[in-house]
Short mmCIF file of C-alpha atoms and ligand atoms in Angstrom, two decimals:
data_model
loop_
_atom_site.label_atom_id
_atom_site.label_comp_id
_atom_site.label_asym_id
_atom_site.label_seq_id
_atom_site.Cartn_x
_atom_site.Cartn_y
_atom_site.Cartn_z
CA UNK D 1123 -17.30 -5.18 -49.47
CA UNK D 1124 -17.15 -4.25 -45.84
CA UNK D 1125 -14.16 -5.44 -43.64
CA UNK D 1126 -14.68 -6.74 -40.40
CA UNK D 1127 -11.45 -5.58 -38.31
CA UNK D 1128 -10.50 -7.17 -35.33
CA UNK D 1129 -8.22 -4.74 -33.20
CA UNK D 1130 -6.67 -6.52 -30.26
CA UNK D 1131 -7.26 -5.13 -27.00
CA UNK D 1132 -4.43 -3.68 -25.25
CA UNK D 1133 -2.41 -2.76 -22.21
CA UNK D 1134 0.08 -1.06 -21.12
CA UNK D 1135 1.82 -1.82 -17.88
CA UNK D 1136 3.63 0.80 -15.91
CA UNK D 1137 6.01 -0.16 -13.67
CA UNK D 1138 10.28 0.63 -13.28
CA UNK D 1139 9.94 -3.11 -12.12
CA UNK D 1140 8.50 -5.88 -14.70
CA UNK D 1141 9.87 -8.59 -12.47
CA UNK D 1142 8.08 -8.60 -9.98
CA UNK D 1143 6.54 -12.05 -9.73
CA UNK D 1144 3.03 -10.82 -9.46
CA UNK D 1145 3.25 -8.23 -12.06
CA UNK D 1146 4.63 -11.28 -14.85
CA UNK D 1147 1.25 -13.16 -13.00
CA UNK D 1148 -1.20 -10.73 -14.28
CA UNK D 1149 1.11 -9.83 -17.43
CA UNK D 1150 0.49 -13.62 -18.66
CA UNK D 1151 -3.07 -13.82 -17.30
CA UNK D 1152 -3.65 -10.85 -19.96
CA UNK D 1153 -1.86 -12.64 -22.57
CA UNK D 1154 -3.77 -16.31 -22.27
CA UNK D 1155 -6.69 -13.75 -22.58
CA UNK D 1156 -5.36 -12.43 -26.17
CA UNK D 1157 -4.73 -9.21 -24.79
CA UNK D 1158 -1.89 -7.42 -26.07
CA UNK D 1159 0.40 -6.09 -23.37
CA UNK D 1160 3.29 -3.42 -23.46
CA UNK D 1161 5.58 -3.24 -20.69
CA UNK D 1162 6.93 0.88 -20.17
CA UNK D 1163 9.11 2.00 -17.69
CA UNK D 1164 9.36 5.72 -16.76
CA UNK D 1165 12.42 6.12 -19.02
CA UNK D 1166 10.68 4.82 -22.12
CA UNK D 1167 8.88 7.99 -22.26
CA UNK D 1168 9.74 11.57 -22.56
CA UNK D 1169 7.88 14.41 -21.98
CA UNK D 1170 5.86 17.06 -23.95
CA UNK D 1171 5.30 14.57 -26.86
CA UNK D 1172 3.89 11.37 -25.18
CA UNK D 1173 3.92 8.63 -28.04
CA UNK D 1174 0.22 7.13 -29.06
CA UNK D 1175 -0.10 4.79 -26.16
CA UNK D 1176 -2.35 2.63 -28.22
CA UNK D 1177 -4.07 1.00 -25.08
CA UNK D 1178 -7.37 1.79 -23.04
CA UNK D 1179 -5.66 0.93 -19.96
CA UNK D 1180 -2.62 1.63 -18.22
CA UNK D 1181 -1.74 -0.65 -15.19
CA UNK D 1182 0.41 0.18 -12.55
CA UNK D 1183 1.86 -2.29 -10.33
CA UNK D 1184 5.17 -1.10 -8.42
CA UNK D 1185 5.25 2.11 -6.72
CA UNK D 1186 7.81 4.23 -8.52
CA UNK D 1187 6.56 7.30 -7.40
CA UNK D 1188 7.87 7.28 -3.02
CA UNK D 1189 11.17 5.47 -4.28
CA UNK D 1190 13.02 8.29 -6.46
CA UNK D 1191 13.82 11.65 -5.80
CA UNK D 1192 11.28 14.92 -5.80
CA UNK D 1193 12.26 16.11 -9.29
CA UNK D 1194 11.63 11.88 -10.55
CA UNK D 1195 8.06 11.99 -8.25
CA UNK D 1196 6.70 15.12 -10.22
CA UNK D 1197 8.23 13.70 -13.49
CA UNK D 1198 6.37 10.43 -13.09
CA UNK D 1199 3.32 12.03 -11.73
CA UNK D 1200 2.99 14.20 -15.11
CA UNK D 1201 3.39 11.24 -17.16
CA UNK D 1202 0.51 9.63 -15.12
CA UNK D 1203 -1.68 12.56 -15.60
CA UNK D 1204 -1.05 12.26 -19.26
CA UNK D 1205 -1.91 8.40 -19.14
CA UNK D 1206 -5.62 9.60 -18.03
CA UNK D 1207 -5.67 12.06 -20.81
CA UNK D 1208 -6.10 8.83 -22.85
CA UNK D 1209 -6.46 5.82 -20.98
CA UNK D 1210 -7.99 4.68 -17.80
CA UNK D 1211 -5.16 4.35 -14.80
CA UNK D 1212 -5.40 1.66 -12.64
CA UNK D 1213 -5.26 2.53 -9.48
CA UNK D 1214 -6.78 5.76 -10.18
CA UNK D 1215 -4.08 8.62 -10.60
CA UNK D 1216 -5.10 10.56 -7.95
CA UNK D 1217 -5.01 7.56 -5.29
CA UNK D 1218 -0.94 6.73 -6.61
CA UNK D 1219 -0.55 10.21 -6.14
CA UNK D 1220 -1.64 10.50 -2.75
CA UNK D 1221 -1.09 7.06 -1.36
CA UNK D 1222 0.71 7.37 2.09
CA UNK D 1223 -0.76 5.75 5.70
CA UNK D 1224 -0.94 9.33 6.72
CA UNK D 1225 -3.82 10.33 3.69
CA UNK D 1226 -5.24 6.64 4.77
CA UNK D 1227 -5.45 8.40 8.34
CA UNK D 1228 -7.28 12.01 7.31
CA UNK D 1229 -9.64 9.42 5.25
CA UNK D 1230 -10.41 7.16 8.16
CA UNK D 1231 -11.00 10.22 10.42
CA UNK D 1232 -13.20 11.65 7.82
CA UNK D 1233 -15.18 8.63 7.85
CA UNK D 1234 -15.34 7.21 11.50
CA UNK D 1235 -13.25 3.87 10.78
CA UNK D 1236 -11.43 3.13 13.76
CA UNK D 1237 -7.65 3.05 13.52
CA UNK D 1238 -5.35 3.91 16.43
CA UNK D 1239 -4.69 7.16 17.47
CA UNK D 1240 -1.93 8.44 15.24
CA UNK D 1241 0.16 11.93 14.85
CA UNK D 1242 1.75 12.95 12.00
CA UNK D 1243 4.37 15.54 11.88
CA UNK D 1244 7.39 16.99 11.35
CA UNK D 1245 7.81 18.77 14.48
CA UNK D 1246 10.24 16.64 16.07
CA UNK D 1247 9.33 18.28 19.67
CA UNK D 1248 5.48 17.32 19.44
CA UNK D 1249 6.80 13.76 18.02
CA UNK D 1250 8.89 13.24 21.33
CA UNK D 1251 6.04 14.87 23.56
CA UNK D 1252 3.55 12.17 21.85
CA UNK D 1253 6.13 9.11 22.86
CA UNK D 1254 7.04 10.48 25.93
CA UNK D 1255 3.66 11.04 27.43
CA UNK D 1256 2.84 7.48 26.17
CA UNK D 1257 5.55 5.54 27.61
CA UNK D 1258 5.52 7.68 31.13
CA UNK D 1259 2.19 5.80 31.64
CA UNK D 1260 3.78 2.46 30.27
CA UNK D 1261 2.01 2.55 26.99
CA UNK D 1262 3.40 1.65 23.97
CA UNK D 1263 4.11 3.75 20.67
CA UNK D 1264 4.54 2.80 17.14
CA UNK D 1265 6.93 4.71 14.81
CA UNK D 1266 6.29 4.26 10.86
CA UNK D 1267 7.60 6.01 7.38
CA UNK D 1268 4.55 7.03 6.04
CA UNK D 1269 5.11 5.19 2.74
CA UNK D 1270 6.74 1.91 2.80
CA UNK D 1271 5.61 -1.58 3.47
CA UNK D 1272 6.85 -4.83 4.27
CA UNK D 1273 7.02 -3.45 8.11
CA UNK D 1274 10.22 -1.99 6.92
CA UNK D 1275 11.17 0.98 9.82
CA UNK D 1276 7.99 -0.25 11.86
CA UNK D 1277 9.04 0.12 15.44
CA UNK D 1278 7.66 0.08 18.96
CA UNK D 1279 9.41 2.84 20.80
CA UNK D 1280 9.58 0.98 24.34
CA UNK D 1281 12.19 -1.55 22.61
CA UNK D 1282 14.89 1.71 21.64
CA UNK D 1283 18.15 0.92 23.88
CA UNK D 1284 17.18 3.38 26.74
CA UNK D 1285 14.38 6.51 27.90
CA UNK D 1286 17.72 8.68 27.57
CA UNK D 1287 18.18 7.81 24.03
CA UNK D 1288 14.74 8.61 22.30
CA UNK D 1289 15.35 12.21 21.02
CA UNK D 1290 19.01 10.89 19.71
CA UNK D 1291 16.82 8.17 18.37
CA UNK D 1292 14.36 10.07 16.57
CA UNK D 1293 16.81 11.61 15.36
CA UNK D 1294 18.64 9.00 13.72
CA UNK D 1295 15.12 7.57 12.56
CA UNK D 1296 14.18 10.83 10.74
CA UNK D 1297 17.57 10.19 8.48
CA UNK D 1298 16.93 6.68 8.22
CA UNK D 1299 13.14 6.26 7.65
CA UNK D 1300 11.04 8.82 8.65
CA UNK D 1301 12.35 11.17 5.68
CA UNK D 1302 10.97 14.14 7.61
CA UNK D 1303 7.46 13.14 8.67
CA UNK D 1304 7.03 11.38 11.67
CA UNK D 1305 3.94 9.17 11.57
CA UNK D 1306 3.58 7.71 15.45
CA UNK D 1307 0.69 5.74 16.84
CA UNK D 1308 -0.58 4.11 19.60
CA UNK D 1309 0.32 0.56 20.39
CA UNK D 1310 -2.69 -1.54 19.73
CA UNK D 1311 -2.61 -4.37 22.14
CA UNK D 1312 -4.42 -6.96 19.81
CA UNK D 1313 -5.55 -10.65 19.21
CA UNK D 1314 -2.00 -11.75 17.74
CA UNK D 1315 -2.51 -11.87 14.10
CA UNK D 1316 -3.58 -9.42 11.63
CA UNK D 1317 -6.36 -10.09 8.23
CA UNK D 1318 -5.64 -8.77 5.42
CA UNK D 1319 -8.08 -8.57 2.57
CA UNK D 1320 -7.60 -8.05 -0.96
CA UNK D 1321 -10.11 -5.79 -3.05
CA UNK D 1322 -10.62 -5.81 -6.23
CA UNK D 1323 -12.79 -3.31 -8.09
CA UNK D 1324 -15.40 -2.84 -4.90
CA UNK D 1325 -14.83 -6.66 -3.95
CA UNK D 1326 -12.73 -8.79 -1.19
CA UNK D 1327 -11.29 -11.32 -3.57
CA UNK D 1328 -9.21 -13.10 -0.81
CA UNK D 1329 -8.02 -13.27 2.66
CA UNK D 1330 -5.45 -14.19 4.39
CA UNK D 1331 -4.72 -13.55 8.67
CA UNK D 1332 -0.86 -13.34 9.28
CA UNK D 1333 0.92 -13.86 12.69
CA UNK D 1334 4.11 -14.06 14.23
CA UNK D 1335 5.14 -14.94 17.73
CA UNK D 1336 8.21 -13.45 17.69
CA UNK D 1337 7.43 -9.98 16.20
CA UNK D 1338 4.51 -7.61 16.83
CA UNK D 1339 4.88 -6.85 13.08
CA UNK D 1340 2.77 -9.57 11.42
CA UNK D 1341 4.27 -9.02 8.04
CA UNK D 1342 4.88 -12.27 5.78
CA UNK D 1343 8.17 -10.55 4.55
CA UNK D 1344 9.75 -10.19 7.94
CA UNK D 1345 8.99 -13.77 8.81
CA UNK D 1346 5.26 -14.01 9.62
CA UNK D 1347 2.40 -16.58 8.97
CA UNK D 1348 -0.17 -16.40 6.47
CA UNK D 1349 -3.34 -18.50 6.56
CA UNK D 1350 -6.39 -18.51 4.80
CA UNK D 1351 -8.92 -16.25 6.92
CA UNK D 1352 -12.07 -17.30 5.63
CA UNK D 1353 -14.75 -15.30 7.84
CA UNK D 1354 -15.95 -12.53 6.02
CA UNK D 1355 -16.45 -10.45 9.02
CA UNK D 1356 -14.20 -7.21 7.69
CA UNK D 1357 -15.46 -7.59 3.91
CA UNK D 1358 -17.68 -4.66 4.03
CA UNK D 1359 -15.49 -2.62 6.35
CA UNK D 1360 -12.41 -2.89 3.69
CA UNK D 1361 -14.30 -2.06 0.45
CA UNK D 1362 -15.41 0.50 2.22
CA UNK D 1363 -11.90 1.53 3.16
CA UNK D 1364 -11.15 0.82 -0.08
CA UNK D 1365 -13.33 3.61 -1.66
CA UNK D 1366 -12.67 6.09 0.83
CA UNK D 1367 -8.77 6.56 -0.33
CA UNK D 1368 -9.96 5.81 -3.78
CA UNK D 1369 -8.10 2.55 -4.68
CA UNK D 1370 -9.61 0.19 -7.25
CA UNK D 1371 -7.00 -2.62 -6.61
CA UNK D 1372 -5.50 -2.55 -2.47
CA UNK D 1373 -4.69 -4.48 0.62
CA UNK D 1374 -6.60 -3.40 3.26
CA UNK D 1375 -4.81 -4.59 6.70
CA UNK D 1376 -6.90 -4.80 9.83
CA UNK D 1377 -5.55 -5.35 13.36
CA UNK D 1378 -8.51 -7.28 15.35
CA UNK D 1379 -8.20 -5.13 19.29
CA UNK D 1380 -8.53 -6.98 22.44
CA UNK D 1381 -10.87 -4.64 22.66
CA UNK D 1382 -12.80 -6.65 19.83
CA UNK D 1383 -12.57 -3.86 17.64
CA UNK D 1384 -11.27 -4.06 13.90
CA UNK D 1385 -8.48 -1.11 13.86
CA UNK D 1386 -7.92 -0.23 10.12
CA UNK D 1387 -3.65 -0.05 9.30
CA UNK D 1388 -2.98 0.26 5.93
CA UNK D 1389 -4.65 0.48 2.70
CA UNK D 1390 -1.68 -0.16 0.27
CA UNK D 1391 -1.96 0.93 -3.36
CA UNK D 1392 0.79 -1.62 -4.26
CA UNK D 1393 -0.28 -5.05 -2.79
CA UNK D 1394 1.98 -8.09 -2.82
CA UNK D 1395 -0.20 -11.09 -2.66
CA UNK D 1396 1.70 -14.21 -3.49
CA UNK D 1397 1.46 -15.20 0.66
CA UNK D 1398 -2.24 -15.02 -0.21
CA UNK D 1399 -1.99 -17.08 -3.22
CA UNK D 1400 -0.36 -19.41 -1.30
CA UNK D 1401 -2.32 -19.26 2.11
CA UNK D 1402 -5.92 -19.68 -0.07
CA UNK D 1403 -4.59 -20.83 -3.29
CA UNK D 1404 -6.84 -17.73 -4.34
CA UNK D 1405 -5.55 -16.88 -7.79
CA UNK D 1406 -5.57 -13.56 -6.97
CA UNK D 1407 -3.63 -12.55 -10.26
CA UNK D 1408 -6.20 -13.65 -12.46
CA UNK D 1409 -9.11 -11.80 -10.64
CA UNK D 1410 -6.51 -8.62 -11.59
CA UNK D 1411 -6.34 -9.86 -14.66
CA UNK D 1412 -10.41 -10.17 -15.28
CA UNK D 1413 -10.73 -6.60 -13.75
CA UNK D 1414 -8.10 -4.79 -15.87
CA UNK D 1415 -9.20 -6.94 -19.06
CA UNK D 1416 -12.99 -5.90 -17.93
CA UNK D 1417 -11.99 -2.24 -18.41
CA UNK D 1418 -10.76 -2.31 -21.87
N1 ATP F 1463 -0.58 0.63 15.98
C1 ATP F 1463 -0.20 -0.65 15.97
N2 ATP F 1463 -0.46 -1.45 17.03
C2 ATP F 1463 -0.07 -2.74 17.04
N3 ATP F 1463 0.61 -3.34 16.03
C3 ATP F 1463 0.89 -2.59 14.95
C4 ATP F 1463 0.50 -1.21 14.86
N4 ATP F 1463 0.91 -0.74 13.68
C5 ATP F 1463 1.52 -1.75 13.05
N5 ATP F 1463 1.52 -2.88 13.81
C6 ATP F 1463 2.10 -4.19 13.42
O1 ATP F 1463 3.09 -3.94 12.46
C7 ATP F 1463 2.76 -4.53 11.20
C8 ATP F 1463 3.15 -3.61 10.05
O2 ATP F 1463 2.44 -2.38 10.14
P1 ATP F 1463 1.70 -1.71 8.91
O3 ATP F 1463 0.78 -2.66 8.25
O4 ATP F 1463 1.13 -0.44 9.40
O5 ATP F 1463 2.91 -1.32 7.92
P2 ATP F 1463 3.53 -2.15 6.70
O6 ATP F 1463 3.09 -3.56 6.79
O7 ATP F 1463 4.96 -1.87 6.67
O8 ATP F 1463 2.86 -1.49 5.46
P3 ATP F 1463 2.02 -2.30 4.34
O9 ATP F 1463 0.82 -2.84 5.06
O10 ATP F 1463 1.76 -1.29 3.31
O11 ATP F 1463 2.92 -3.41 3.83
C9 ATP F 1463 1.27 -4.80 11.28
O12 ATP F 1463 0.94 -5.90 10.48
C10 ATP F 1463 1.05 -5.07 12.75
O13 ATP F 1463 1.36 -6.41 13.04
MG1 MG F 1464 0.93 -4.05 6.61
#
């Protein structure tokens, strides 16, 4: 007699960080959809011999790859390129790998997106020439890390102590944040808030417009606004943005100019969303959850 066997889908979710509130979200989204999930963290697996993952797809959530040292990065990479070997990585391997604002930038250049003119460099002496020419003309400059979020080490340069203190400044900010790369760009005066939409999979699943009239950084963490932005003027503008860095699952932030036009900031591989949640009561988890489920 033939058997009918049932094998459970599965997933395995990647992350040095399960509790993350939106990563135990889509974790029991997965589950109320019988799908068997598997939490690994990069020290549950060691290198040549990669166990039988046993799953079709291999979500990653938390970005493990910008917070450890070089020698942990290329570890970690490897064992991502040996996920694809056998199961589809979401977001794509190659988008983790080179997620940064500054590959966002070469990608919105490449494509004619408008985003604010930006340098990127190490050269410390260009870096200082690009600020000082700015704020000679009383323009403003931002200073970012090229990989972290939350407006964490965002700064405008006109609010340092003094003129006389920006190369001692720069200094200190290459130590503290920069890391080496300076990523510097102009001051965007803008309509006070900025929209963030989420994509999923080629889609804007949810919006949200954040503010804050006491910081130019909009950010929800740092003590911004969210509400629900519900025109969806940017849509096709972010899932566009979207596919040019190659991100299946990202939170494309757009600064609305005085100018009226939509300058493009980040495209982040890692997207918190609970403000959004909360702003639209979007259950943005789930729509994760249908996507990754939708892949096995
Ligand atoms: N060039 C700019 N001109 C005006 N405001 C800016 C500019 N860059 C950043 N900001 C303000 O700072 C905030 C944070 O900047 P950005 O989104 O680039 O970094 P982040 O929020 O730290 O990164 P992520 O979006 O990945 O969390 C923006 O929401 C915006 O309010
Ligand atoms: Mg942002």
């Amino acid at each position: 007699m033939k058997k009918n066997i049932v094998t459970q889908m599965s997933i395995i979710i990647f992350t040095d960080n399960p509790n993350v509130v939106e990563t135990r979200l889509v974790m029991e989204q997965l589950i109320s959809k019988n799908i068997k999930v598997k939490y690994l963290a990069p020290w549950d697996l060691s290198l040549p011999n990669l166990p039988d993952l046993d799953a079709s797809v291999v979500y990653v959530p938390s970005n493990m790859l910008h917070r450890g040292s070089t020698f942990e990065f290329l570890h970690r990479m490897l064992i991502l390129k040996e996920f694809e070997k056998h199961a589809m990585v979401v977001n794509p391997v190659d988008s983790i790998l080179q997620y940064s604002k500054e590959h966002l930038v070469l990608k919105l250049k490449e494509n004619d997106f408008v985003f604010p003119n930006t340098l990127v460099t190490e050269n410390i002496e260009e870096a200082y020439n690009f600020v000082k020419t700015r704020l000679d003309v009383g323009k403003e400059v931002v200073l970012k890390p090229i990989c972290k979020a939350r407006g964490i080490g965002v700064i405008k340069l006109s609010e340092i102590r003094a003129r006389s203190d920006l190369l001692q400044f720069l200094l200190w900010y290459n130590r503290q944040h920069a890391e080496g790369v300076y990523y510097l760009q102009d001051f965007i005066p803008n309509q006070g808030y900025d929209v963030r939409c989420l994509v999923v999979n080629g889609e804007v699943v949810g919006r949200e417009k954040r503010y804050n009239p006491n910081d130019f950084r909009y950010n929800v963490a740092i003590g911004g606004s969210a509400e629900a932005f519900n025109d969806p003027v940017y849509d096709e503008l972010s899932v566009k943005v979207a596919e040019s860095v190659g991100l299946k699952i990202t939170g494309i932030d757009i600064l609305p100019g005085t100018d009226g036009l939509p300058y493009v900031l980040e495209a982040n591989c890692f997207p918190g969303y609970m403000a959004l949640i909360n702003a639209t009561n979007i259950p943005i988890h789930k729509k994760i959850a249908d996507y990754l489920a939708s892949l096995c």
